[in-house]
Amino acid sequence: AARLSGGENRLVSLPLSRIRVIMKSSPEVSSINQDALFLTAKATELFVQYLATYSYKHGRGKEKNALTYSDLSHTAEECETFQFLTDILPKKILASKYLKMLEKEKQDGEVGEGDEDEEEEDE
Amino acid sequence: LPDGVNISKEARSAISRAASVFVLYATSCANNFAMKGKRKTLNAGDVLSAMEEMEFQRFVAPLKESLEVYRREQRGKKEARKDKDKKTDSEEQDKSREEENEDEDERMEEEEQNDEEEVDN
């Protein structure tokens, strides 16, 4: 990703070119004012900080002085502001539990199609 | 985060994905405001309105401050000039936010003609 020289590196740490690519991938967007690009990058930075600190404060990882995936996933589920993240931060379950769920669904006559095959459960 | 806090790889990658989703969500939201204003170009005001819409009002004030600094730097590059006086001005502007909004709207219309999408100077 191209880095901007001088001021931008101090003002925002995320690469503007990458942000621009993501913004342009949105179908109805035709063009983006440079200020809007900067603000989106800066807002994303603030968002990341907010998500991380909120998850850390409210999460169990704090007990081990760590920020875990589970903390983030809980935040997405429990805090309304972050609810738009629930699809990409799903809760994880043990494989054994998942298999049991599948068996139960088959018994109920449904075929369950799972999105994930996570084996670990974070503490 | 406080010093010494470990962030798992999974958490890092999750945050990265969350950031991408945030950009998409914010862009889509900002674009709605642009379309309401019958504009094809997303501008700074659209992004700020999107933040409020998404319930991230807490970002609005720091974003406005950063924007001022950014605009100054952009102008500074073009004119090769340093403006230390304007820093104290921006602190006063924060108190009169409504006036600032009107100013920004006017400025943004001007800037739309100048600054389209190109980021690379």
mmCIF file of C-alpha atoms in Angstrom:
data_model
loop_
_atom_site.group_PDB
_atom_site.id
_atom_site.type_symbol
_atom_site.label_atom_id
_atom_site.label_comp_id
_atom_site.label_asym_id
_atom_site.label_seq_id
_atom_site.Cartn_x
_atom_site.Cartn_y
_atom_site.Cartn_z
ATOM 1 C CA ALA A 1 0.000 0.000 0.000
ATOM 2 C CA ALA A 2 1.332 3.403 -0.911
ATOM 3 C CA ARG A 3 2.299 5.578 2.024
ATOM 4 C CA LEU A 4 1.754 9.273 2.034
ATOM 5 C CA SER A 5 4.667 11.474 2.915
ATOM 6 C CA GLY A 6 4.910 14.075 5.665
ATOM 7 C CA GLY A 7 1.843 15.062 7.627
ATOM 8 C CA GLU A 8 -0.470 12.120 7.018
ATOM 9 C CA ASN A 9 1.788 9.687 8.790
ATOM 10 C CA ARG A 10 1.525 11.700 11.941
ATOM 11 C CA LEU A 11 -2.176 12.351 11.684
ATOM 12 C CA VAL A 12 -3.440 8.894 10.867
ATOM 13 C CA SER A 13 -1.723 5.538 11.026
ATOM 14 C CA LEU A 14 -3.862 3.594 8.586
ATOM 15 C CA PRO A 15 -2.898 3.664 4.899
ATOM 16 C CA LEU A 16 -5.252 5.952 2.974
ATOM 17 C CA SER A 17 -4.855 4.020 -0.267
ATOM 18 C CA ARG A 18 -6.163 0.849 1.360
ATOM 19 C CA ILE A 19 -9.113 2.697 2.905
ATOM 20 C CA ARG A 20 -9.859 4.173 -0.496
ATOM 21 C CA VAL A 21 -9.920 0.720 -2.104
ATOM 22 C CA ILE A 22 -12.447 -0.501 0.448
ATOM 23 C CA MET A 23 -14.602 2.591 0.027
ATOM 24 C CA LYS A 24 -14.592 2.274 -3.737
ATOM 25 C CA SER A 25 -15.695 -1.350 -3.500
ATOM 26 C CA SER A 26 -19.041 -0.039 -2.316
ATOM 27 C CA PRO A 27 -21.257 -0.123 -5.415
ATOM 28 C CA GLU A 28 -23.109 3.184 -5.269
ATOM 29 C CA VAL A 29 -20.064 5.285 -4.483
ATOM 30 C CA SER A 30 -18.758 7.201 -7.487
ATOM 31 C CA SER A 31 -16.124 9.531 -6.107
ATOM 32 C CA ILE A 32 -14.608 10.465 -2.786
ATOM 33 C CA ASN A 33 -13.441 13.862 -1.653
ATOM 34 C CA GLN A 34 -9.961 13.797 -0.142
ATOM 35 C CA ASP A 35 -11.215 15.152 3.189
ATOM 36 C CA ALA A 36 -13.825 12.399 3.320
ATOM 37 C CA LEU A 37 -11.109 9.812 2.728
ATOM 38 C CA PHE A 38 -8.992 11.240 5.521
ATOM 39 C CA LEU A 39 -11.950 11.402 7.915
ATOM 40 C CA THR A 40 -12.927 7.812 7.177
ATOM 41 C CA ALA A 41 -9.390 6.654 7.867
ATOM 42 C CA LYS A 42 -9.239 8.647 11.074
ATOM 43 C CA ALA A 43 -12.674 7.424 12.141
ATOM 44 C CA THR A 44 -11.594 3.832 11.523
ATOM 45 C CA GLU A 45 -8.573 4.415 13.717
ATOM 46 C CA LEU A 46 -10.798 5.778 16.489
ATOM 47 C CA PHE A 47 -13.138 2.854 15.995
ATOM 48 C CA VAL A 48 -10.346 0.311 16.373
ATOM 49 C CA GLN A 49 -9.188 2.011 19.557
ATOM 50 C CA TYR A 50 -12.716 2.079 20.908
ATOM 51 C CA LEU A 51 -13.421 -1.548 20.020
ATOM 52 C CA ALA A 52 -10.166 -2.732 21.565
ATOM 53 C CA THR A 53 -10.436 -0.774 24.807
ATOM 54 C CA TYR A 54 -14.128 -1.523 25.268
ATOM 55 C CA SER A 55 -13.589 -5.242 24.665
ATOM 56 C CA TYR A 56 -10.640 -5.296 26.996
ATOM 57 C CA LYS A 57 -12.494 -3.518 29.794
ATOM 58 C CA HIS A 58 -15.566 -5.689 29.543
ATOM 59 C CA GLY A 59 -13.865 -8.939 28.666
ATOM 60 C CA ARG A 60 -12.443 -11.833 30.571
ATOM 61 C CA GLY A 61 -9.091 -11.624 28.849
ATOM 62 C CA LYS A 62 -8.264 -8.840 31.249
ATOM 63 C CA GLU A 63 -7.691 -11.452 33.924
ATOM 64 C CA LYS A 64 -4.741 -12.714 31.934
ATOM 65 C CA ASN A 65 -3.703 -9.258 30.773
ATOM 66 C CA ALA A 66 -4.708 -10.112 27.233
ATOM 67 C CA LEU A 67 -7.216 -9.115 24.635
ATOM 68 C CA THR A 68 -8.763 -12.211 23.137
ATOM 69 C CA TYR A 69 -11.018 -12.963 20.189
ATOM 70 C CA SER A 70 -13.680 -13.962 22.671
ATOM 71 C CA ASP A 71 -13.646 -10.482 24.235
ATOM 72 C CA LEU A 72 -14.253 -8.937 20.822
ATOM 73 C CA SER A 73 -16.979 -11.385 19.976
ATOM 74 C CA HIS A 74 -18.772 -10.703 23.255
ATOM 75 C CA THR A 75 -18.639 -6.991 22.614
ATOM 76 C CA ALA A 76 -20.236 -7.451 19.201
ATOM 77 C CA GLU A 77 -23.026 -9.446 20.722
ATOM 78 C CA GLU A 78 -23.710 -7.426 23.839
ATOM 79 C CA CYS A 79 -23.064 -3.821 22.923
ATOM 80 C CA GLU A 80 -25.618 -2.295 20.583
ATOM 81 C CA THR A 81 -23.118 0.063 19.010
ATOM 82 C CA PHE A 82 -21.037 -2.870 17.812
ATOM 83 C CA GLN A 83 -23.840 -5.109 16.749
ATOM 84 C CA PHE A 84 -23.059 -4.644 13.062
ATOM 85 C CA LEU A 85 -20.009 -6.811 13.733
ATOM 86 C CA THR A 86 -21.852 -9.910 14.904
ATOM 87 C CA ASP A 87 -21.666 -11.624 11.529
ATOM 88 C CA ILE A 88 -17.928 -11.317 11.219
ATOM 89 C CA LEU A 89 -17.137 -11.949 14.877
ATOM 90 C CA PRO A 90 -19.177 -15.021 15.604
ATOM 91 C CA LYS A 91 -18.987 -16.827 18.909
ATOM 92 C CA LYS A 92 -16.817 -19.852 18.825
ATOM 93 C CA ILE A 93 -17.708 -23.240 20.210
ATOM 94 C CA LEU A 94 -15.943 -26.520 20.857
ATOM 95 C CA ALA A 95 -16.031 -28.977 17.952
ATOM 96 C CA SER A 96 -17.716 -31.525 20.192
ATOM 97 C CA LYS A 97 -20.543 -29.130 20.958
ATOM 98 C CA TYR A 98 -20.908 -28.328 17.285
ATOM 99 C CA LEU A 99 -21.156 -31.977 16.367
ATOM 100 C CA LYS A 100 -23.834 -32.460 18.990
ATOM 101 C CA MET A 101 -25.753 -29.540 17.522
ATOM 102 C CA LEU A 102 -25.547 -31.091 14.081
ATOM 103 C CA GLU A 103 -26.819 -34.398 15.373
ATOM 104 C CA LYS A 104 -29.718 -32.712 17.074
ATOM 105 C CA GLU A 105 -30.615 -30.808 13.915
ATOM 106 C CA LYS A 106 -30.559 -33.989 11.880
ATOM 107 C CA GLN A 107 -32.899 -35.585 14.375
ATOM 108 C CA ASP A 108 -35.218 -32.633 14.031
ATOM 109 C CA GLY A 109 -35.292 -33.275 10.325
ATOM 110 C CA GLU A 110 -33.173 -30.312 9.345
ATOM 111 C CA VAL A 111 -29.748 -30.331 7.802
ATOM 112 C CA GLY A 112 -27.658 -27.767 9.528
ATOM 113 C CA GLU A 113 -25.074 -25.948 7.433
ATOM 114 C CA GLY A 114 -22.470 -24.488 9.712
ATOM 115 C CA ASP A 115 -20.320 -21.495 8.791
ATOM 116 C CA GLU A 116 -17.383 -22.364 10.896
ATOM 117 C CA ASP A 117 -15.303 -25.254 12.050
ATOM 118 C CA GLU A 118 -13.572 -23.702 14.979
ATOM 119 C CA GLU A 119 -11.950 -26.153 17.298
ATOM 120 C CA GLU A 120 -10.744 -23.918 20.025
ATOM 121 C CA GLU A 121 -12.656 -22.059 22.604
ATOM 122 C CA ASP A 122 -10.923 -18.975 23.823
ATOM 123 C CA GLU A 123 -10.813 -18.302 27.537
ATOM 124 C CA LEU B 1 -4.635 -0.522 25.671
ATOM 125 C CA PRO B 2 -2.607 -0.508 28.881
ATOM 126 C CA ASP B 3 1.059 -1.414 28.601
ATOM 127 C CA GLY B 4 1.993 -5.049 28.300
ATOM 128 C CA VAL B 5 -1.423 -6.313 27.257
ATOM 129 C CA ASN B 6 -1.120 -9.189 24.818
ATOM 130 C CA ILE B 7 -3.315 -9.306 21.782
ATOM 131 C CA SER B 8 -3.798 -12.739 20.268
ATOM 132 C CA LYS B 9 -3.310 -13.264 16.551
ATOM 133 C CA GLU B 10 -6.962 -14.114 16.276
ATOM 134 C CA ALA B 11 -7.910 -10.895 17.996
ATOM 135 C CA ARG B 12 -5.667 -8.913 15.672
ATOM 136 C CA SER B 13 -7.131 -10.441 12.584
ATOM 137 C CA ALA B 14 -10.618 -9.971 13.971
ATOM 138 C CA ILE B 15 -9.955 -6.282 14.596
ATOM 139 C CA SER B 16 -8.624 -5.946 11.083
ATOM 140 C CA ARG B 17 -11.812 -7.458 9.669
ATOM 141 C CA ALA B 18 -13.908 -5.276 11.944
ATOM 142 C CA ALA B 19 -12.088 -2.201 10.639
ATOM 143 C CA SER B 20 -12.862 -3.154 7.036
ATOM 144 C CA VAL B 21 -16.511 -3.697 7.870
ATOM 145 C CA PHE B 22 -16.550 -0.350 9.634
ATOM 146 C CA VAL B 23 -15.184 1.400 6.546
ATOM 147 C CA LEU B 24 -17.833 -0.224 4.362
ATOM 148 C CA TYR B 25 -20.633 0.581 6.772
ATOM 149 C CA ALA B 26 -19.442 4.178 7.208
ATOM 150 C CA THR B 27 -19.022 4.652 3.464
ATOM 151 C CA SER B 28 -22.452 3.295 2.700
ATOM 152 C CA CYS B 29 -23.978 5.496 5.371
ATOM 153 C CA ALA B 30 -22.058 8.581 4.220
ATOM 154 C CA ASN B 31 -23.093 7.882 0.657
ATOM 155 C CA ASN B 32 -26.738 8.001 1.693
ATOM 156 C CA PHE B 33 -26.202 11.526 2.941
ATOM 157 C CA ALA B 34 -24.434 12.483 -0.266
ATOM 158 C CA MET B 35 -27.311 11.124 -2.334
ATOM 159 C CA LYS B 36 -29.799 13.046 -0.179
ATOM 160 C CA GLY B 37 -27.840 16.155 -1.065
ATOM 161 C CA LYS B 38 -27.905 15.086 -4.720
ATOM 162 C CA ARG B 39 -24.133 14.918 -4.805
ATOM 163 C CA LYS B 40 -22.029 12.254 -6.399
ATOM 164 C CA THR B 41 -18.929 12.968 -4.388
ATOM 165 C CA LEU B 42 -18.662 11.925 -0.766
ATOM 166 C CA ASN B 43 -17.495 14.818 1.336
ATOM 167 C CA ALA B 44 -16.315 15.349 4.906
ATOM 168 C CA GLY B 45 -19.778 16.385 6.109
ATOM 169 C CA ASP B 46 -21.241 13.131 4.836
ATOM 170 C CA VAL B 47 -18.713 11.137 6.832
ATOM 171 C CA LEU B 48 -19.443 13.129 9.998
ATOM 172 C CA SER B 49 -23.176 12.685 9.531
ATOM 173 C CA ALA B 50 -22.578 8.973 9.060
ATOM 174 C CA MET B 51 -20.752 8.812 12.394
ATOM 175 C CA GLU B 52 -23.731 10.314 14.169
ATOM 176 C CA GLU B 53 -26.091 7.996 12.343
ATOM 177 C CA MET B 54 -24.004 4.978 13.363
ATOM 178 C CA GLU B 55 -24.061 6.142 16.983
ATOM 179 C CA PHE B 56 -20.408 7.118 17.096
ATOM 180 C CA GLN B 57 -21.072 10.731 18.053
ATOM 181 C CA ARG B 58 -18.085 10.521 20.360
ATOM 182 C CA PHE B 59 -15.877 10.552 17.273
ATOM 183 C CA VAL B 60 -17.298 13.729 15.790
ATOM 184 C CA ALA B 61 -15.366 16.294 17.845
ATOM 185 C CA PRO B 62 -11.938 14.629 17.573
ATOM 186 C CA LEU B 63 -12.568 14.056 13.868
ATOM 187 C CA LYS B 64 -13.300 17.726 13.315
ATOM 188 C CA GLU B 65 -10.093 18.672 15.081
ATOM 189 C CA SER B 66 -8.050 16.226 13.051
ATOM 190 C CA LEU B 67 -9.686 17.460 9.888
ATOM 191 C CA GLU B 68 -8.644 21.006 10.631
ATOM 192 C CA VAL B 69 -5.054 19.918 11.140
ATOM 193 C CA TYR B 70 -5.164 17.857 7.972
ATOM 194 C CA ARG B 71 -6.561 20.703 5.895
ATOM 195 C CA ARG B 72 -3.941 23.042 7.255
ATOM 196 C CA GLU B 73 -1.207 20.619 6.328
ATOM 197 C CA GLN B 74 -2.608 20.182 2.849
ATOM 198 C CA ARG B 75 -2.694 23.907 2.374
ATOM 199 C CA GLY B 76 0.737 24.206 3.938
ATOM 200 C CA LYS B 77 2.198 21.784 1.437
ATOM 201 C CA LYS B 78 0.780 23.661 -1.467
ATOM 202 C CA GLU B 79 1.851 27.035 -0.190
ATOM 203 C CA ALA B 80 4.955 25.898 1.738
ATOM 204 C CA ARG B 81 3.981 27.907 4.777
ATOM 205 C CA LYS B 82 3.696 27.123 8.535
ATOM 206 C CA ASP B 83 0.765 28.507 10.535
ATOM 207 C CA LYS B 84 1.237 28.192 14.264
ATOM 208 C CA ASP B 85 -1.375 30.830 15.063
ATOM 209 C CA LYS B 86 -4.218 28.770 13.647
ATOM 210 C CA LYS B 87 -3.836 26.144 16.378
ATOM 211 C CA THR B 88 -5.297 28.463 19.003
ATOM 212 C CA ASP B 89 -8.052 29.424 16.599
ATOM 213 C CA SER B 90 -9.212 25.828 16.229
ATOM 214 C CA GLU B 91 -9.687 25.528 20.003
ATOM 215 C CA GLU B 92 -12.089 28.434 19.915
ATOM 216 C CA GLN B 93 -13.867 26.928 16.935
ATOM 217 C CA ASP B 94 -14.714 23.807 18.903
ATOM 218 C CA LYS B 95 -16.915 25.850 21.210
ATOM 219 C CA SER B 96 -18.930 27.275 18.373
ATOM 220 C CA ARG B 97 -19.525 24.054 16.534
ATOM 221 C CA GLU B 98 -22.691 25.166 14.750
ATOM 222 C CA GLU B 99 -20.918 28.016 13.098
ATOM 223 C CA GLU B 100 -18.128 25.689 12.131
ATOM 224 C CA ASN B 101 -20.599 23.387 10.403
ATOM 225 C CA GLU B 102 -21.840 26.195 8.201
ATOM 226 C CA ASP B 103 -18.307 27.202 7.408
ATOM 227 C CA GLU B 104 -17.360 23.661 6.556
ATOM 228 C CA ASP B 105 -20.282 23.293 4.196
ATOM 229 C CA GLU B 106 -19.215 26.330 2.246
ATOM 230 C CA ARG B 107 -15.613 25.277 2.192
ATOM 231 C CA MET B 108 -16.475 21.781 1.156
ATOM 232 C CA GLU B 109 -18.350 22.906 -1.891
ATOM 233 C CA GLU B 110 -15.305 24.818 -2.991
ATOM 234 C CA GLU B 111 -13.011 21.927 -2.285
ATOM 235 C CA GLU B 112 -15.113 19.469 -4.217
ATOM 236 C CA GLN B 113 -14.089 21.183 -7.375
ATOM 237 C CA ASN B 114 -10.446 21.018 -6.461
ATOM 238 C CA ASP B 115 -10.003 17.740 -4.634
ATOM 239 C CA GLU B 116 -11.710 14.784 -6.194
ATOM 240 C CA GLU B 117 -10.376 11.347 -5.456
ATOM 241 C CA GLU B 118 -6.680 11.395 -6.023
ATOM 242 C CA VAL B 119 -4.783 10.892 -2.827
ATOM 243 C CA ASP B 120 -1.256 10.691 -4.210
ATOM 244 C CA ASN B 121 0.266 14.112 -4.400
#
